[in-house]
Amino acid sequence: MRPVVGKLAIIGQGLIGSSITRAVYERKLARETVITDADPKVRKRLLELGLGEARVVKTAAEAASGADMVIGCVPVRSYRDVVAEIAPVLKPGAILSDVGSVKQGIVLECLPLVPEGVHFVPAHPLAGTEFSGPDAGLPRLFVNRWCILTPPEGVGGDAIATARTFWEGLGSKVEVMSPARHDTALAITSHVPHLAAFSIFHTALAQEEEDHSPVIQFSAGAFKDFTRIASSNPVMWRDIFLMNREPVLKALRNFITDMEACARAIEAGDGDTLEKLFSVSRSTRRKVIEKEHISQQPDESADALKDTLFRPYSQGD
Amino acid sequence: MRPVVGKLAIIGQGLIGSSITRAVYERKLARETVITDADPKVRKRLLELGLGEARVVKTAAEAASGADMVIGCVPVRSYRDVVAEIAPVLKPGAILSDVGSVKQGIVLECLPLVPEGVHFVPAHPLAGTEFSGPDAGLPRLFVNRWCILTPPEGVGGDAIATARTFWEGLGSKVEVMSPARHDTALAITSHVPHLAAFSIFHTALAQEEEDHSPVIQFSAGAFKDFTRIASSNPVMWRDIFLMNREPVLKALRNFITDMEACARAIEAGDGDTLEKLFSVSRSTRRKVIEKEHISQQPDESADALKDTLFRPYSQGD
């Protein structure tokens, strides 16, 4: 494959950063790759690992200097400081990108710091595992996964096209959307599930304390799958919730409202409503797994649930 | 392995029933096995499959006649009718058992129908996949999984011991507890997670309708794992919620209360509370995966969360 960029800088070599490094090497997407991490122990590990031909440097500014594309792979609350540090050394025409799980917050904090002539194309690869650090990276982490690009208004089409080609080069499918739409979608497909998975342990532990006997021990595959994401990094997720506050609160409010409607159906012994909800959910999920796409069959669409006890769809918020 | 029972009857040959049939054959746990299913198509399939040396008969009464142990593996709402049908032909000293996901409801409906001299030892193997039918059964489904026995007051120790030996023979770890304690534990570790997984599709579909654009499509491993159990049988789950109503409503109330406390922490920008919750959840889960057992470390116990914003543990309900 022909290189997509000349000099690529990747700032941060955790799971995502080191996966990009490995993938770029495997697919020869850049002519030159420079990597760094704020943690000296990680930099030491990078030298031991020898990730392709990537050159390890000490600071973000060193890495970003003269780079054609810079990808920040740092905690969501660290982007502002990183951009402030590298802004003076970014060359005109460079593409500045990231992999953060929230987009409006990062755009808000970083866009004012981006120098004239530098193209800011924020990104979010929808990929990951519950592991962290430079050893955890996988070259195929992004294959067949979505990568969302959220360029602010005014960013040039060429820069967006280059970012698209880069992520497609990593094996991803690319979608361009506004930061607001990204944050709304991820709030319900990722952030609320993580919160529920974390929170249910608290609920179960409280039940154990109330009963003075084990509860969590008597769980099986269902609980294990539902809570797999509760093995994720607590600090990372704390920051995601704090930075994606409004969309998360809205999605959480909707999720709770719908769960309360389930409670009313159970209380009323309304088996029909429950069965209908469960059937639509199951068929929706089967479409997602098989095609990663929702096709709106008339009898399986959201319309089918409109006249149930649940929150009306079309109400403004 | 020496047979645990002489004649074993298994009524119902879905995922669980046909797994027991296969496992019993593999491990020679019964001298004679007779199986049946209410669905003639299933009975036909059983003859095609030839599950070990199990004899296929047409009715539950035929199967249960003269059996030393009878295990019902039918939908939770069907147990009453099955027990009513077989009660006249159960021999004195026989052990009557089940595999239903709720216990108080089944005991309430069936115990009055159990003849004098027949030992009623309800069971619930905490095992399963999202698939169904006689082809889906697996002989090792129960290995290293918990099986909970909930014998009512007065059931003889010998019968409980035989049931225990039988399930241990299938590879399970066995725990005896009251039907009430079972239903409370399963409400939070299984029933509420299933409800949340089903319900979140509704919430996401509503967001798609509000935005006029896809949402669920932009999900990754997190959503897939969280919602795996939404591929489960809608009718089966409708009945479980209707039969385990009070414990589910209580667990759901607690779950929602705790999620609302998360919302308040996010709203207040209280990163410390969030991080502490997530850390305890992650370490609790790690213990569950590694040991399937909660060990109460002082700094990771439920006590650590007592003084947070959450629902007080020790309040009576």
XYZ file of C-alpha atoms in Angstrom, chain B residues 29-316:
288
model
C -25.705 -40.923 35.555
C -28.923 -42.908 35.100
C -29.555 -46.535 34.323
C -32.470 -45.643 32.070
C -33.482 -42.285 30.544
C -36.915 -41.473 29.104
C -37.476 -38.140 27.380
C -40.422 -36.282 25.937
C -41.495 -32.920 24.603
C -44.933 -31.382 24.088
C -44.041 -30.446 20.505
C -44.397 -33.334 18.006
C -41.821 -31.709 15.727
C -39.334 -31.820 18.587
C -40.135 -35.462 19.322
C -39.520 -36.250 15.657
C -36.183 -34.417 15.822
C -35.229 -36.330 18.966
C -35.701 -39.597 17.118
C -33.525 -38.278 14.286
C -30.851 -37.054 16.699
C -30.800 -40.182 18.836
C -29.629 -38.645 22.105
C -27.674 -41.455 23.651
C -29.910 -44.344 24.623
C -32.769 -42.129 25.757
C -36.216 -43.492 24.913
C -38.574 -40.950 23.373
C -42.211 -41.116 24.527
C -45.264 -39.073 23.676
C -46.473 -37.636 26.986
C -45.149 -36.361 30.293
C -47.201 -38.964 32.180
C -45.687 -41.768 30.126
C -42.198 -40.482 30.860
C -42.775 -39.919 34.579
C -44.462 -43.255 35.239
C -42.213 -45.327 37.491
C -39.361 -42.817 37.332
C -36.997 -42.399 40.279
C -36.293 -38.805 39.278
C -38.314 -36.493 37.049
C -36.845 -33.228 35.809
C -39.194 -30.755 34.149
C -37.470 -28.556 31.576
C -40.419 -26.530 30.334
C -41.388 -22.839 30.214
C -41.808 -21.465 33.740
C -45.551 -21.031 33.333
C -46.027 -24.618 32.141
C -44.785 -26.366 35.275
C -48.159 -26.312 37.003
C -49.863 -28.157 34.144
C -47.011 -30.650 33.839
C -47.066 -31.451 37.562
C -50.844 -31.781 37.490
C -50.521 -34.273 34.614
C -47.820 -36.458 36.154
C -48.858 -36.333 39.823
C -51.095 -39.432 39.557
C -48.282 -41.594 38.109
C -45.337 -40.478 40.260
C -44.137 -43.330 42.425
C -43.577 -42.838 46.164
C -40.010 -41.811 46.905
C -39.534 -40.252 43.470
C -37.666 -36.960 43.272
C -39.448 -34.235 41.333
C -37.279 -31.404 40.073
C -37.142 -28.625 37.515
C -34.732 -26.113 35.946
C -36.873 -22.974 36.007
C -35.309 -19.525 36.237
C -37.709 -18.474 38.974
C -38.290 -20.473 42.126
C -40.916 -18.945 44.443
C -43.514 -18.805 41.678
C -42.930 -22.410 40.656
C -42.970 -23.649 44.259
C -46.171 -21.720 44.944
C -47.942 -23.225 41.947
C -46.577 -26.766 42.091
C -46.029 -27.710 45.721
C -49.771 -28.162 46.414
C -49.957 -30.632 43.523
C -47.036 -32.832 44.618
C -48.308 -36.141 45.973
C -47.497 -37.376 49.478
C -44.216 -39.270 49.503
C -42.782 -37.559 46.443
C -39.754 -35.364 47.170
C -39.929 -31.904 45.560
C -36.435 -30.484 45.013
C -36.650 -27.507 42.637
C -33.427 -26.589 40.887
C -31.962 -23.885 38.713
C -28.759 -24.538 36.776
C -27.085 -21.178 36.123
C -26.124 -22.097 32.596
C -27.322 -21.473 29.103
C -26.686 -19.974 25.713
C -28.904 -17.694 23.648
C -29.883 -20.650 21.446
C -32.844 -22.990 21.815
C -34.215 -26.352 20.807
C -32.997 -29.945 20.930
C -30.124 -29.302 18.539
C -28.704 -26.594 20.782
C -28.041 -28.855 23.770
C -24.461 -29.362 24.940
C -23.278 -32.167 27.240
C -20.841 -29.863 29.026
C -23.255 -26.959 29.497
C -23.317 -27.389 33.274
C -19.626 -27.993 33.921
C -18.217 -25.577 36.514
C -21.485 -23.706 36.656
C -23.568 -23.266 39.796
C -26.783 -25.206 40.247
C -29.065 -23.843 42.932
C -31.428 -26.200 44.769
C -34.402 -24.695 46.599
C -36.178 -27.517 48.440
C -39.208 -26.316 50.414
C -39.342 -26.849 54.165
C -39.735 -30.468 55.133
C -38.151 -32.128 52.112
C -35.973 -35.046 53.250
C -32.210 -34.736 53.415
C -31.670 -37.897 51.383
C -33.600 -36.524 48.412
C -31.648 -33.265 48.551
C -28.405 -35.226 48.731
C -29.382 -37.282 45.686
C -30.256 -34.142 43.730
C -26.928 -32.635 44.791
C -25.018 -35.739 43.670
C -26.861 -35.713 40.363
C -25.972 -32.109 39.577
C -22.411 -32.544 40.779
C -22.337 -35.526 38.443
C -23.162 -33.128 35.605
C -20.112 -31.094 36.626
C -21.902 -28.388 38.575
C -21.190 -26.801 41.925
C -24.324 -27.037 44.058
C -25.756 -24.560 46.544
C -28.918 -25.043 48.572
C -30.942 -21.944 49.475
C -34.497 -20.768 49.972
C -36.612 -19.967 46.901
C -36.841 -16.359 48.110
C -33.099 -15.909 48.307
C -32.710 -17.433 44.842
C -35.227 -15.057 43.311
C -33.653 -12.015 44.951
C -30.159 -12.927 43.771
C -31.201 -13.782 40.226
C -33.308 -10.647 39.967
C -30.151 -8.512 40.063
C -27.587 -10.811 38.430
C -29.780 -12.030 35.581
C -33.256 -10.564 35.278
C -32.465 -6.849 35.502
C -29.484 -7.200 33.089
C -31.774 -8.917 30.568
C -34.346 -6.147 30.956
C -31.686 -3.454 30.519
C -30.292 -5.172 27.433
C -33.758 -5.473 25.863
C -34.771 -1.960 26.873
C -31.705 -0.127 25.578
C -32.602 -1.030 21.992
C -35.850 0.825 22.442
C -33.967 3.841 23.782
C -31.474 3.773 20.911
C -34.192 3.305 18.263
C -36.055 6.281 19.719
C -32.872 8.351 19.435
C -32.555 7.286 15.782
C -36.100 8.417 15.138
C -35.502 11.728 16.892
C -32.291 12.371 14.923
C -33.485 10.829 11.658
C -30.145 9.073 11.455
C -28.529 5.791 12.508
C -27.261 5.357 16.039
C -27.049 1.632 16.754
C -24.858 1.107 13.703
C -22.187 3.204 15.441
C -21.575 0.793 18.241
C -18.719 -1.541 18.966
C -17.770 -4.349 21.329
C -19.215 -2.598 24.361
C -22.759 -2.530 23.003
C -22.431 -6.023 21.563
C -21.412 -7.542 24.903
C -23.908 -5.487 26.920
C -26.770 -6.609 24.682
C -25.780 -10.204 23.941
C -28.558 -11.370 26.238
C -31.108 -9.408 24.190
C -30.829 -12.249 21.686
C -32.665 -14.429 24.197
C -36.133 -15.887 23.716
C -38.722 -13.102 24.155
C -41.522 -15.417 25.335
C -39.320 -17.135 27.891
C -38.248 -13.801 29.304
C -41.745 -12.360 29.304
C -42.771 -15.262 31.542
C -39.763 -14.946 33.830
C -40.530 -11.291 34.526
C -44.207 -11.995 35.118
C -43.412 -14.852 37.520
C -40.613 -13.128 39.426
C -42.443 -9.853 39.650
C -41.765 -8.576 43.157
C -38.039 -9.402 43.373
C -37.509 -7.980 39.860
C -39.373 -4.775 40.683
C -37.309 -4.351 43.819
C -33.993 -5.005 42.042
C -35.043 -2.691 39.223
C -35.959 0.047 41.697
C -32.537 -0.304 43.322
C -30.767 -0.367 39.950
C -32.560 2.777 38.812
C -31.878 4.527 42.116
C -28.177 3.795 41.772
C -28.114 4.961 38.139
C -29.817 8.195 39.241
C -27.109 8.662 41.847
C -24.559 8.300 39.031
C -26.467 10.967 37.106
C -26.237 13.339 40.088
C -22.494 12.703 40.374
C -22.031 13.439 36.674
C -24.196 16.544 36.934
C -22.159 17.763 39.903
C -18.885 17.032 38.138
C -18.007 14.722 41.050
C -15.161 12.748 39.515
C -14.054 11.255 42.820
C -17.334 9.467 43.456
C -17.433 8.158 39.912
C -13.831 6.942 40.002
C -14.358 5.203 43.338
C -17.496 3.437 42.108
C -15.805 2.327 38.896
C -12.723 1.044 40.737
C -14.744 -1.035 43.186
C -16.816 -2.427 40.320
C -13.755 -3.338 38.297
C -11.996 -5.050 41.197
C -15.208 -6.855 42.165
C -15.581 -8.134 38.652
C -11.985 -9.300 38.498
C -12.544 -11.381 41.602
C -15.724 -12.834 40.085
C -13.977 -13.830 36.878
C -10.914 -15.214 38.588
C -12.524 -17.022 41.441
C -16.297 -16.782 41.033
C -16.324 -15.645 44.581
C -16.352 -12.351 46.412
C -13.670 -11.865 49.037
C -14.326 -8.797 51.112
C -11.089 -6.793 51.135
C -11.487 -3.898 53.572
C -10.841 -1.201 50.999
C -12.889 -2.831 48.279
C -15.939 -3.822 50.234
C -19.398 -2.402 50.107
C -18.445 -0.384 53.224
C -16.161 1.767 51.106
C -19.188 3.170 49.338
C -21.411 3.718 52.365
C -20.779 7.417 52.697
C -21.281 8.316 49.087
C -24.309 9.834 47.491
C -25.876 6.435 46.933
C -28.863 4.703 48.394
C -28.152 3.800 52.041
C -27.546 0.070 52.404
C -29.100 -0.563 55.774
C -32.516 0.906 55.214
C -35.284 -1.603 55.559
